[in-house]
Amino acid sequence: MDLAMYLSALLNVLQPSHLAVVFAGALGGILVGSIPGLTATMGVALLVPFSFGMDMDVSIGMLLGLYCGAMYGGSIASILIRTPGTPAAAATLLDGYPLGQKGQGSRALSMSLWASFIGGLIGCGIMTFLSPQISKFALKFSPAEYFALAIFGLSVIVSISGNSVIKGVMSGLFGLLLCTIGSDPISGYPRWIFGNMQLYEGPPFIPTLIGLFAVSEILSNVENFSADKKIAPEKVTQVLPTVADMKRCLSTYVKGGIIGTFIGSIPGAGGDIAAFVSYGEAKRSSKTPEKFGTGMIEGVAASESANNGCSGGAMIPLLSLGVPGDSVTAILLGAFIIHGLQPGPLLYKDHMDVVYMVFASLLVANIAMFILGAIGVRFFSKVIAMDKRLLLPIIFILSMTGSYSMRNSLFDVFLTLAFGVIGFLMQRYGFPLAPILLALILGPMAESNLRRFLVIAQGDASQFIGHPIAMTLFILAAVSLVLALVSQHKTQQRLKANAGSTEEDD
């Protein structure tokens, strides 16, 4: 690494005009990310046309600012209204929303901000120093490795199943069944669409997500409205987590940042997968795994550090190989080409000044996101204390608007309502919703890559043995599954023992 060139790029990014554009991008990203349905991908895509007339370094700084801001902004809606603003924030609601319902919304928001900042810095640091080496590793991923990665991710289902593994697995299987709706990934033949071409690409992810989590929560609140306890408004005295929370979650967000960076560097993977893998690891290594899902601050730290670590990780294959790591970097690839640059190995050879400018811009973008998020925590935390008679209609309108905005389709609105009813009924009978979400994310990845591998291997599944990375992931999935089952069994035994001792005391 050429330190002088990096410092020169950093000083260029810190010029007032350049810095203002990065902050504007980060602010826009936070706003876009916090509105359900407006993803980071959509925000960057909308902003690219405005970058045409800008200098290369200024436009990339603005786009990276929006990218980082949106990755954090998605957690705001997850914590406050149980609706992930972006798919990458889906795992955050598992513990972030329960914290908010306990009157600890600002605690969850401040940890989300801090973990996002640390995860983003870890991703940025690894990208700066190790991007060529990681790109070579990511290039070894074939359909066999992608399938194994999906299976490893699906093994987390047991960890997020709550008190009943059977019900959690059933929810996961329901999610996998939903993934069979749409076109066949190899032949393109339509499956289970019943003549409705709106389902040709499968159930649209954002409307499904909003229905399962936001609309179902609205229905639950309406049903229990008379018995609902108003959450006392918090007095926000600090915008950062307490020192105790920082120490408590130190290993969690460091591991999350590393996990997010490495999964983000694999083309086709993304922040949503990284967040769930990190969340599962945090729960597995916790001394009180049974408390996850009820408002554990570690759950927020794990998911947010991982999905923000992905922002640096996804840039690694883009810069080194010219292969985008996720949908956002695919749009950034177009922005580079528009400015006459082709990312890839030659970029490191002929345009190192641009590479260092990207490194510096991503660092400043994370700092801008952190500063703006710290300013906003005081305002965000007040939302949760609003009167439910006012808050629920607002959430419902935002949910319907977000569902419609994806494809400008009323069909998606009705689909959102249908999944809202399904989610409401599943929660009433104790079926967790998180496994459905995980299956919807990983199911298509697992099916398409398994089918591709079997085509290449001419139906011989034994050829998986010739893929050491895939076999390692399979072993890790099996170990993770066994450890999760053992932890679940110990938790149930502990709960039974506590219940027995309570009865004896009575």
Short mmCIF file of C-alpha atoms in Angstrom, two decimals:
data_model
loop_
_atom_site.label_atom_id
_atom_site.label_comp_id
_atom_site.label_asym_id
_atom_site.label_seq_id
_atom_site.Cartn_x
_atom_site.Cartn_y
_atom_site.Cartn_z
CA MET A 1 0.00 0.00 0.00
CA ASP A 2 1.28 3.43 -1.00
CA LEU A 3 0.61 5.51 2.11
CA ALA A 4 1.46 8.81 0.41
CA MET A 5 -1.01 8.17 -2.41
CA TYR A 6 -3.70 7.15 0.09
CA LEU A 7 -3.20 10.32 2.15
CA SER A 8 -3.32 12.41 -1.01
CA ALA A 9 -6.65 10.80 -1.97
CA LEU A 10 -7.99 11.31 1.56
CA LEU A 11 -7.08 15.00 1.51
CA ASN A 12 -8.84 15.33 -1.83
CA VAL A 13 -12.02 13.74 -0.43
CA LEU A 14 -11.85 16.07 2.59
CA GLN A 15 -12.07 19.16 0.37
CA PRO A 16 -15.21 21.10 1.45
CA SER A 17 -17.06 20.69 -1.86
CA HIS A 18 -16.28 16.97 -2.05
CA LEU A 19 -17.06 16.42 1.62
CA ALA A 20 -20.44 18.16 1.28
CA VAL A 21 -21.44 15.84 -1.55
CA VAL A 22 -20.49 12.74 0.48
CA PHE A 23 -22.53 13.98 3.45
CA ALA A 24 -25.48 14.74 1.15
CA GLY A 25 -25.27 11.22 -0.25
CA ALA A 26 -25.13 9.71 3.25
CA LEU A 27 -28.13 11.76 4.39
CA GLY A 28 -30.09 10.70 1.32
CA GLY A 29 -29.07 7.08 1.96
CA ILE A 30 -30.33 7.16 5.56
CA LEU A 31 -33.66 8.57 4.39
CA VAL A 32 -33.97 6.06 1.54
CA GLY A 33 -32.96 3.12 3.74
CA SER A 34 -35.41 4.02 6.49
CA ILE A 35 -38.44 3.98 4.15
CA PRO A 36 -39.71 0.42 3.54
CA GLY A 37 -39.53 -0.48 -0.14
CA LEU A 38 -36.86 2.07 -1.09
CA THR A 39 -33.73 -0.09 -1.10
CA ALA A 40 -30.10 0.97 -1.35
CA THR A 41 -30.07 -0.39 -4.90
CA MET A 42 -33.00 1.82 -5.90
CA GLY A 43 -31.43 4.87 -4.26
CA VAL A 44 -28.07 4.46 -6.00
CA ALA A 45 -29.79 3.77 -9.32
CA LEU A 46 -31.82 6.97 -9.02
CA LEU A 47 -28.72 8.98 -8.14
CA VAL A 48 -26.47 7.74 -10.98
CA PRO A 49 -28.01 10.04 -13.65
CA PHE A 50 -27.27 13.06 -11.45
CA SER A 51 -23.59 12.08 -11.35
CA PHE A 52 -23.06 12.40 -15.11
CA GLY A 53 -21.89 15.98 -15.02
CA MET A 54 -19.71 15.57 -11.92
CA ASP A 55 -16.05 14.75 -11.64
CA MET A 56 -15.30 11.08 -11.23
CA ASP A 57 -14.10 11.29 -7.61
CA VAL A 58 -17.02 13.49 -6.51
CA SER A 59 -19.70 11.30 -8.09
CA ILE A 60 -18.27 8.07 -6.67
CA GLY A 61 -18.02 9.71 -3.23
CA MET A 62 -21.68 10.71 -3.41
CA LEU A 63 -22.78 7.21 -4.48
CA LEU A 64 -20.71 5.52 -1.76
CA GLY A 65 -22.17 7.93 0.81
CA LEU A 66 -25.67 6.90 -0.21
CA TYR A 67 -24.67 3.21 -0.14
CA CYS A 68 -23.34 3.42 3.44
CA GLY A 69 -26.20 5.60 4.63
CA ALA A 70 -28.85 3.25 3.25
CA MET A 71 -27.24 0.18 4.83
CA TYR A 72 -27.57 1.83 8.24
CA GLY A 73 -30.92 3.49 7.50
CA GLY A 74 -32.62 0.13 7.00
CA SER A 75 -32.21 -0.62 10.70
CA ILE A 76 -34.26 2.43 11.72
CA ALA A 77 -37.52 1.04 10.36
CA SER A 78 -36.61 -2.46 11.63
CA ILE A 79 -36.26 -1.21 15.19
CA LEU A 80 -39.10 1.30 15.23
CA ILE A 81 -41.88 -0.27 13.15
CA ARG A 82 -40.76 -3.90 12.61
CA THR A 83 -40.34 -3.39 8.90
CA PRO A 84 -36.83 -3.67 7.44
CA GLY A 85 -36.12 -0.57 5.40
CA THR A 86 -33.77 -2.71 3.29
CA PRO A 87 -33.48 -6.53 2.98
CA ALA A 88 -30.05 -6.34 4.63
CA ALA A 89 -31.71 -5.08 7.84
CA ALA A 90 -34.11 -8.03 8.08
CA ALA A 91 -32.15 -9.75 10.84
CA THR A 92 -32.00 -6.53 12.87
CA LEU A 93 -35.72 -6.59 13.66
CA LEU A 94 -35.42 -9.94 15.49
CA ASP A 95 -34.01 -8.18 18.57
CA GLY A 96 -34.18 -4.51 17.62
CA TYR A 97 -37.98 -4.31 17.61
CA PRO A 98 -38.40 -6.13 20.97
CA LEU A 99 -35.90 -3.67 22.47
CA GLY A 100 -38.00 -0.81 21.17
CA GLN A 101 -41.15 -2.32 22.67
CA LYS A 102 -39.39 -2.47 26.02
CA GLY A 103 -38.80 1.28 25.90
CA GLN A 104 -35.16 0.85 24.81
CA GLY A 105 -35.50 2.14 21.26
CA SER A 106 -32.67 4.66 21.58
CA ARG A 107 -30.42 1.93 23.01
CA ALA A 108 -31.10 -0.26 19.98
CA LEU A 109 -30.67 2.65 17.55
CA SER A 110 -27.39 3.77 19.11
CA MET A 111 -26.01 0.23 19.03
CA SER A 112 -27.17 -0.13 15.43
CA LEU A 113 -25.31 3.06 14.56
CA TRP A 114 -22.15 2.09 16.43
CA ALA A 115 -22.09 -1.48 15.06
CA SER A 116 -22.78 -0.17 11.54
CA PHE A 117 -19.85 2.24 11.89
CA ILE A 118 -17.45 -0.39 13.24
CA GLY A 119 -18.57 -2.99 10.67
CA GLY A 120 -18.17 -0.42 7.90
CA LEU A 121 -14.66 0.49 9.09
CA ILE A 122 -13.68 -3.19 9.23
CA GLY A 123 -14.99 -3.72 5.70
CA CYS A 124 -13.21 -0.59 4.50
CA GLY A 125 -9.93 -1.61 6.18
CA ILE A 126 -9.97 -5.14 4.76
CA MET A 127 -10.84 -3.76 1.32
CA THR A 128 -7.94 -1.31 1.50
CA PHE A 129 -5.26 -3.80 2.54
CA LEU A 130 -6.41 -7.23 1.33
CA SER A 131 -8.66 -6.74 -1.71
CA PRO A 132 -6.44 -8.49 -4.33
CA GLN A 133 -5.92 -11.56 -2.12
CA ILE A 134 -9.61 -11.87 -1.18
CA SER A 135 -10.67 -11.45 -4.81
CA LYS A 136 -8.54 -14.43 -5.82
CA PHE A 137 -10.29 -16.53 -3.17
CA ALA A 138 -13.76 -15.34 -4.18
CA LEU A 139 -12.96 -16.17 -7.81
CA LYS A 140 -12.76 -19.86 -6.84
CA PHE A 141 -16.49 -19.98 -6.10
CA SER A 142 -18.36 -22.13 -8.59
CA PRO A 143 -22.00 -23.36 -8.40
CA ALA A 144 -20.88 -26.05 -5.91
CA GLU A 145 -19.49 -23.45 -3.48
CA TYR A 146 -22.52 -21.18 -3.84
CA PHE A 147 -24.85 -24.08 -3.09
CA ALA A 148 -22.75 -25.02 -0.04
CA LEU A 149 -22.83 -21.39 1.12
CA ALA A 150 -26.62 -21.38 0.84
CA ILE A 151 -26.86 -24.62 2.85
CA PHE A 152 -24.55 -23.14 5.49
CA GLY A 153 -26.84 -20.12 5.70
CA LEU A 154 -29.96 -22.28 5.92
CA SER A 155 -28.45 -24.13 8.88
CA VAL A 156 -29.06 -20.93 10.85
CA ILE A 157 -32.80 -21.71 10.74
CA VAL A 158 -32.48 -23.80 13.89
CA SER A 159 -30.82 -20.91 15.71
CA ILE A 160 -33.62 -18.46 14.87
CA SER A 161 -36.51 -20.89 15.46
CA GLY A 162 -37.35 -19.68 18.96
CA ASN A 163 -38.58 -22.20 21.51
CA SER A 164 -39.80 -24.80 18.98
CA VAL A 165 -37.32 -26.21 16.47
CA ILE A 166 -40.09 -28.19 14.76
CA LYS A 167 -42.18 -25.08 14.15
CA GLY A 168 -39.10 -23.19 13.00
CA VAL A 169 -38.20 -25.91 10.49
CA MET A 170 -41.82 -25.99 9.27
CA SER A 171 -41.67 -22.21 8.73
CA GLY A 172 -38.41 -22.64 6.82
CA LEU A 173 -39.94 -25.35 4.63
CA PHE A 174 -42.90 -23.08 3.92
CA GLY A 175 -40.44 -20.40 2.80
CA LEU A 176 -38.67 -22.91 0.52
CA LEU A 177 -42.02 -23.90 -0.98
CA LEU A 178 -42.68 -20.25 -1.77
CA CYS A 179 -39.36 -20.22 -3.63
CA THR A 180 -40.69 -22.83 -6.08
CA ILE A 181 -43.23 -20.30 -7.37
CA GLY A 182 -42.05 -18.65 -10.59
CA SER A 183 -39.86 -19.64 -13.49
CA ASP A 184 -37.58 -22.66 -13.37
CA PRO A 185 -34.00 -21.35 -12.94
CA ILE A 186 -32.65 -23.60 -15.73
CA SER A 187 -35.43 -24.09 -18.27
CA GLY A 188 -37.48 -20.96 -17.57
CA TYR A 189 -40.69 -23.02 -17.42
CA PRO A 190 -43.33 -21.30 -15.22
CA ARG A 191 -44.20 -23.11 -11.97
CA TRP A 192 -47.24 -22.58 -9.77
CA ILE A 193 -48.12 -19.18 -11.23
CA PHE A 194 -51.63 -20.26 -12.35
CA GLY A 195 -51.48 -18.07 -15.43
CA ASN A 196 -50.52 -14.94 -13.48
CA MET A 197 -47.38 -13.49 -15.06
CA GLN A 198 -46.93 -11.18 -12.04
CA LEU A 199 -45.58 -14.28 -10.28
CA TYR A 200 -43.22 -15.30 -13.10
CA GLU A 201 -40.20 -14.15 -11.08
CA GLY A 202 -41.62 -15.60 -7.86
CA PRO A 203 -43.23 -13.74 -4.96
CA PRO A 204 -41.65 -10.25 -4.98
CA PHE A 205 -39.31 -10.06 -2.00
CA ILE A 206 -40.05 -6.59 -0.63
CA PRO A 207 -43.89 -6.90 -0.64
CA THR A 208 -43.58 -10.38 0.92
CA LEU A 209 -41.23 -9.04 3.58
CA ILE A 210 -43.46 -6.06 4.37
CA GLY A 211 -46.55 -8.26 4.60
CA LEU A 212 -45.01 -10.89 6.85
CA PHE A 213 -43.54 -8.44 9.33
CA ALA A 214 -45.19 -5.02 9.10
CA VAL A 215 -48.79 -5.85 8.20
CA SER A 216 -48.89 -8.87 10.52
CA GLU A 217 -47.66 -6.65 13.36
CA ILE A 218 -50.33 -4.06 12.57
CA LEU A 219 -53.00 -6.78 12.73
CA SER A 220 -51.61 -8.05 16.04
CA ASN A 221 -51.64 -4.54 17.50
CA VAL A 222 -55.18 -3.88 16.29
CA GLU A 223 -56.37 -7.16 17.84
CA ASN A 224 -54.77 -6.33 21.19
CA PHE A 225 -55.37 -2.60 20.98
CA SER A 226 -57.45 -2.29 24.13
CA ALA A 227 -54.87 -4.22 26.16
CA ASP A 228 -51.91 -2.47 24.59
CA LYS A 229 -49.62 -0.66 26.97
CA LYS A 230 -48.35 2.68 25.84
CA ILE A 231 -44.58 2.82 25.73
CA ALA A 232 -43.23 5.58 27.90
CA PRO A 233 -41.23 8.12 25.92
CA GLU A 234 -37.50 7.83 26.45
CA LYS A 235 -35.28 10.60 27.56
CA VAL A 236 -32.32 10.27 25.22
CA THR A 237 -29.24 11.38 27.12
CA GLN A 238 -26.61 9.93 24.75
CA VAL A 239 -26.36 9.04 21.12
CA LEU A 240 -23.75 6.30 21.55
CA PRO A 241 -24.10 2.97 23.36
CA THR A 242 -23.04 2.88 26.98
CA VAL A 243 -19.51 1.71 27.73
CA ALA A 244 -21.03 -1.46 29.22
CA ASP A 245 -22.90 -2.22 25.98
CA MET A 246 -19.79 -1.52 23.91
CA LYS A 247 -17.73 -3.95 25.97
CA ARG A 248 -20.54 -6.50 26.00
CA CYS A 249 -20.82 -6.48 22.20
CA LEU A 250 -17.13 -5.95 21.32
CA SER A 251 -16.47 -9.46 20.02
CA THR A 252 -19.92 -9.56 18.39
CA TYR A 253 -19.53 -6.57 16.11
CA VAL A 254 -15.89 -7.35 15.32
CA LYS A 255 -16.87 -10.87 14.22
CA GLY A 256 -19.86 -9.43 12.39
CA GLY A 257 -17.71 -6.97 10.46
CA ILE A 258 -15.31 -9.72 9.39
CA ILE A 259 -18.13 -12.12 8.45
CA GLY A 260 -19.89 -9.37 6.49
CA THR A 261 -16.74 -8.39 4.61
CA PHE A 262 -15.87 -11.92 3.52
CA ILE A 263 -19.44 -12.88 2.55
CA GLY A 264 -19.83 -9.53 0.79
CA SER A 265 -16.71 -10.23 -1.25
CA ILE A 266 -18.35 -13.31 -2.77
CA PRO A 267 -20.20 -12.18 -5.92
CA GLY A 268 -23.91 -12.85 -5.60
CA ALA A 269 -23.97 -12.95 -1.83
CA GLY A 270 -25.06 -9.86 0.08
CA GLY A 271 -25.77 -8.09 3.33
CA ASP A 272 -28.94 -10.05 4.04
CA ILE A 273 -27.11 -13.39 4.00
CA ALA A 274 -24.19 -11.99 5.99
CA ALA A 275 -26.51 -10.51 8.63
CA PHE A 276 -28.26 -13.82 9.28
CA VAL A 277 -25.00 -15.79 9.36
CA SER A 278 -23.54 -13.27 11.83
CA TYR A 279 -26.72 -13.34 13.92
CA GLY A 280 -26.62 -17.14 14.06
CA GLU A 281 -22.98 -17.07 15.12
CA ALA A 282 -23.73 -14.51 17.86
CA LYS A 283 -26.55 -16.66 19.20
CA ARG A 284 -24.46 -19.84 19.01
CA SER A 285 -21.60 -18.31 21.00
CA SER A 286 -23.85 -16.59 23.56
CA LYS A 287 -24.16 -17.85 27.13
CA THR A 288 -27.89 -17.08 27.02
CA PRO A 289 -29.02 -18.05 23.49
CA GLU A 290 -32.62 -18.49 24.67
CA LYS A 291 -32.89 -14.71 25.13
CA PHE A 292 -32.20 -13.95 21.47
CA GLY A 293 -35.36 -12.75 19.79
CA THR A 294 -36.62 -11.15 22.99
CA GLY A 295 -34.45 -8.01 22.88
CA MET A 296 -30.75 -8.90 23.05
CA ILE A 297 -28.48 -6.00 22.18
CA GLU A 298 -25.95 -8.49 20.76
CA GLY A 299 -28.49 -9.44 18.08
CA VAL A 300 -28.59 -5.85 16.81
CA ALA A 301 -24.79 -5.55 16.92
CA ALA A 302 -24.26 -8.82 15.02
CA SER A 303 -26.61 -8.10 12.15
CA GLU A 304 -25.77 -4.43 11.67
CA SER A 305 -21.99 -4.88 11.77
CA ALA A 306 -22.26 -7.67 9.19
CA ASN A 307 -24.49 -5.91 6.68
CA ASN A 308 -22.38 -2.75 6.83
CA GLY A 309 -19.18 -4.76 6.55
CA CYS A 310 -20.60 -5.96 3.24
CA SER A 311 -20.32 -2.46 1.79
CA GLY A 312 -16.53 -2.78 1.80
CA GLY A 313 -16.58 -6.48 0.98
CA ALA A 314 -18.75 -6.04 -2.12
CA MET A 315 -16.32 -3.43 -3.47
CA ILE A 316 -13.45 -5.93 -3.42
CA PRO A 317 -14.45 -8.05 -6.45
CA LEU A 318 -15.72 -4.92 -8.23
CA LEU A 319 -12.37 -3.14 -8.08
CA SER A 320 -10.09 -6.18 -8.41
CA LEU A 321 -12.00 -8.31 -10.92
CA GLY A 322 -14.62 -6.04 -12.44
CA VAL A 323 -17.28 -8.35 -10.99
CA PRO A 324 -19.91 -6.66 -8.76
CA GLY A 325 -20.34 -8.20 -5.32
CA ASP A 326 -24.03 -7.26 -5.02
CA SER A 327 -26.78 -5.33 -6.80
CA VAL A 328 -25.54 -1.94 -5.56
CA THR A 329 -21.99 -2.47 -6.81
CA ALA A 330 -23.46 -3.64 -10.13
CA ILE A 331 -24.86 -0.11 -10.51
CA LEU A 332 -21.54 1.35 -9.34
CA LEU A 333 -19.87 -0.68 -12.11
CA GLY A 334 -22.05 1.19 -14.57
CA ALA A 335 -21.06 4.51 -12.97
CA PHE A 336 -17.36 3.66 -13.44
CA ILE A 337 -17.92 2.74 -17.09
CA ILE A 338 -19.87 5.96 -17.70
CA HIS A 339 -16.78 7.87 -16.54
CA GLY A 340 -14.56 5.90 -18.91
CA LEU A 341 -13.05 3.43 -16.41
CA GLN A 342 -13.25 -0.35 -16.50
CA PRO A 343 -12.84 -1.94 -13.03
CA GLY A 344 -10.65 -5.02 -12.96
CA PRO A 345 -6.97 -5.99 -12.72
CA LEU A 346 -5.90 -3.18 -15.06
CA LEU A 347 -7.49 -0.62 -12.75
CA TYR A 348 -4.85 -1.49 -10.11
CA LYS A 349 -2.15 -1.20 -12.75
CA ASP A 350 -3.13 1.94 -14.65
CA HIS A 351 -5.39 3.91 -12.29
CA MET A 352 -4.16 3.45 -8.74
CA ASP A 353 -5.16 7.05 -8.01
CA VAL A 354 -8.80 6.08 -8.64
CA VAL A 355 -8.47 2.97 -6.46
CA TYR A 356 -7.13 4.99 -3.53
CA MET A 357 -9.84 7.59 -4.10
CA VAL A 358 -12.46 4.84 -3.68
CA PHE A 359 -10.72 3.61 -0.52
CA ALA A 360 -10.69 7.12 0.95
CA SER A 361 -14.27 7.89 -0.14
CA LEU A 362 -15.64 4.77 1.52
CA LEU A 363 -13.85 5.67 4.77
CA VAL A 364 -15.26 9.21 4.74
CA ALA A 365 -18.72 7.87 3.76
CA ASN A 366 -18.79 5.68 6.87
CA ILE A 367 -17.76 8.63 9.04
CA ALA A 368 -20.48 10.80 7.44
CA MET A 369 -23.06 8.08 8.08
CA PHE A 370 -21.97 7.88 11.72
CA ILE A 371 -22.16 11.64 12.30
CA LEU A 372 -25.57 12.04 10.65
CA GLY A 373 -26.91 8.95 12.42
CA ALA A 374 -25.73 10.29 15.79
CA ILE A 375 -27.55 13.56 15.13
CA GLY A 376 -30.72 11.71 14.19
CA VAL A 377 -30.96 9.22 17.07
CA ARG A 378 -32.76 11.74 19.29
CA PHE A 379 -35.44 12.19 16.66
CA PHE A 380 -35.78 8.55 15.55
CA SER A 381 -36.34 7.26 19.09
CA LYS A 382 -39.39 9.50 19.55
CA VAL A 383 -41.33 7.65 16.86
CA ILE A 384 -41.87 4.58 19.02
CA ALA A 385 -43.59 6.58 21.76
CA MET A 386 -46.26 7.92 19.40
CA ASP A 387 -49.90 7.11 20.10
CA LYS A 388 -50.71 3.80 18.38
CA ARG A 389 -53.92 5.31 16.98
CA LEU A 390 -51.70 7.64 14.94
CA LEU A 391 -48.67 5.40 14.41
CA LEU A 392 -50.44 2.28 13.06
CA PRO A 393 -52.19 4.06 10.14
CA ILE A 394 -48.89 5.75 9.21
CA ILE A 395 -47.06 2.40 9.21
CA PHE A 396 -49.85 0.87 7.12
CA ILE A 397 -49.69 3.66 4.54
CA LEU A 398 -45.88 3.41 4.34
CA SER A 399 -46.16 -0.36 3.94
CA MET A 400 -48.65 -0.14 1.10
CA THR A 401 -46.67 2.62 -0.59
CA GLY A 402 -43.45 0.63 -0.31
CA SER A 403 -45.12 -2.47 -1.75
CA TYR A 404 -46.61 -0.55 -4.68
CA SER A 405 -43.42 1.39 -5.46
CA MET A 406 -41.35 -1.70 -6.34
CA ARG A 407 -43.20 -2.45 -9.59
CA ASN A 408 -46.05 0.10 -9.56
CA SER A 409 -48.39 -2.86 -9.21
CA LEU A 410 -51.63 -3.20 -7.25
CA PHE A 411 -51.06 -6.94 -7.34
CA ASP A 412 -48.08 -6.45 -5.01
CA VAL A 413 -50.30 -4.50 -2.61
CA PHE A 414 -52.84 -7.35 -2.43
CA LEU A 415 -49.98 -9.83 -2.08
CA THR A 416 -48.65 -7.80 0.86
CA LEU A 417 -52.05 -7.94 2.54
CA ALA A 418 -52.27 -11.70 1.96
CA PHE A 419 -48.85 -12.32 3.51
CA GLY A 420 -49.83 -10.01 6.36
CA VAL A 421 -52.74 -12.31 7.20
CA ILE A 422 -50.50 -15.38 6.86
CA GLY A 423 -47.88 -13.82 9.16
CA PHE A 424 -50.54 -12.84 11.69
CA LEU A 425 -51.94 -16.38 11.85
CA MET A 426 -48.48 -17.95 12.06
CA GLN A 427 -47.48 -15.72 14.96
CA ARG A 428 -50.73 -16.46 16.77
CA TYR A 429 -49.99 -20.20 16.65
CA GLY A 430 -46.32 -19.87 17.57
CA PHE A 431 -44.64 -20.26 14.16
CA PRO A 432 -41.60 -17.95 13.85
CA LEU A 433 -41.42 -15.74 10.76
CA ALA A 434 -37.64 -15.32 10.54
CA PRO A 435 -37.03 -18.81 9.03
CA ILE A 436 -39.42 -17.94 6.17
CA LEU A 437 -37.41 -14.81 5.44
CA LEU A 438 -34.11 -16.72 5.50
CA ALA A 439 -35.54 -19.38 3.16
CA LEU A 440 -36.79 -16.72 0.74
CA ILE A 441 -33.30 -15.22 0.60
CA LEU A 442 -31.31 -18.45 0.29
CA GLY A 443 -33.78 -20.79 -1.41
CA PRO A 444 -33.33 -19.46 -4.98
CA MET A 445 -29.56 -19.36 -4.51
CA ALA A 446 -29.52 -22.98 -3.33
CA GLU A 447 -31.79 -24.32 -6.08
CA SER A 448 -30.24 -22.53 -9.03
CA ASN A 449 -26.67 -23.39 -8.09
CA LEU A 450 -27.47 -27.02 -7.26
CA ARG A 451 -29.15 -27.38 -10.64
CA ARG A 452 -26.21 -25.74 -12.43
CA PHE A 453 -23.72 -27.96 -10.62
CA LEU A 454 -25.64 -31.13 -11.49
CA VAL A 455 -25.79 -30.07 -15.14
CA ILE A 456 -22.02 -29.53 -15.17
CA ALA A 457 -21.41 -32.80 -13.27
CA GLN A 458 -23.89 -34.68 -15.49
CA GLY A 459 -25.96 -35.65 -12.47
CA ASP A 460 -23.05 -37.02 -10.43
CA ALA A 461 -23.44 -35.51 -6.94
CA SER A 462 -20.29 -37.30 -5.76
CA GLN A 463 -18.26 -34.65 -7.59
CA PHE A 464 -18.89 -32.35 -4.63
CA ILE A 465 -15.94 -34.18 -3.02
CA GLY A 466 -13.64 -32.51 -5.53
CA HIS A 467 -14.57 -29.08 -4.21
CA PRO A 468 -12.74 -28.54 -0.89
CA ILE A 469 -14.31 -25.13 -0.20
CA ALA A 470 -17.80 -26.59 -0.69
CA MET A 471 -17.03 -29.58 1.53
CA THR A 472 -15.68 -27.28 4.23
CA LEU A 473 -18.90 -25.27 4.13
CA PHE A 474 -20.98 -28.46 4.31
CA ILE A 475 -19.02 -29.57 7.39
CA LEU A 476 -19.44 -26.14 8.99
CA ALA A 477 -23.19 -26.31 8.28
CA ALA A 478 -23.42 -29.73 9.93
CA VAL A 479 -21.40 -28.59 12.95
CA SER A 480 -23.50 -25.42 13.24
CA LEU A 481 -26.69 -27.48 13.06
CA VAL A 482 -25.55 -29.92 15.75
CA LEU A 483 -24.35 -27.15 18.06
CA ALA A 484 -27.62 -25.26 17.59
CA LEU A 485 -29.67 -28.37 18.42
CA VAL A 486 -27.54 -29.10 21.51
CA SER A 487 -27.85 -25.47 22.63
CA GLN A 488 -31.62 -25.59 22.05
CA HIS A 489 -31.91 -28.77 24.12
CA LYS A 490 -29.88 -27.29 26.98
CA THR A 491 -32.00 -24.15 26.89
CA GLN A 492 -35.24 -26.14 27.14
CA GLN A 493 -33.83 -28.19 30.01
CA ARG A 494 -32.77 -25.00 31.80
CA LEU A 495 -36.21 -23.45 31.32
CA LYS A 496 -37.91 -26.58 32.64
CA ALA A 497 -35.62 -26.63 35.66
CA ASN A 498 -36.31 -22.94 36.36
CA ALA A 499 -40.05 -23.53 36.02
CA GLY A 500 -39.83 -26.49 38.44
CA SER A 501 -37.92 -24.52 41.05
CA THR A 502 -40.42 -21.66 40.78
CA GLU A 503 -43.32 -24.05 41.43
CA GLU A 504 -41.52 -25.50 44.47
CA ASP A 505 -40.97 -21.99 45.88
CA ASP A 506 -44.66 -21.23 45.47
#
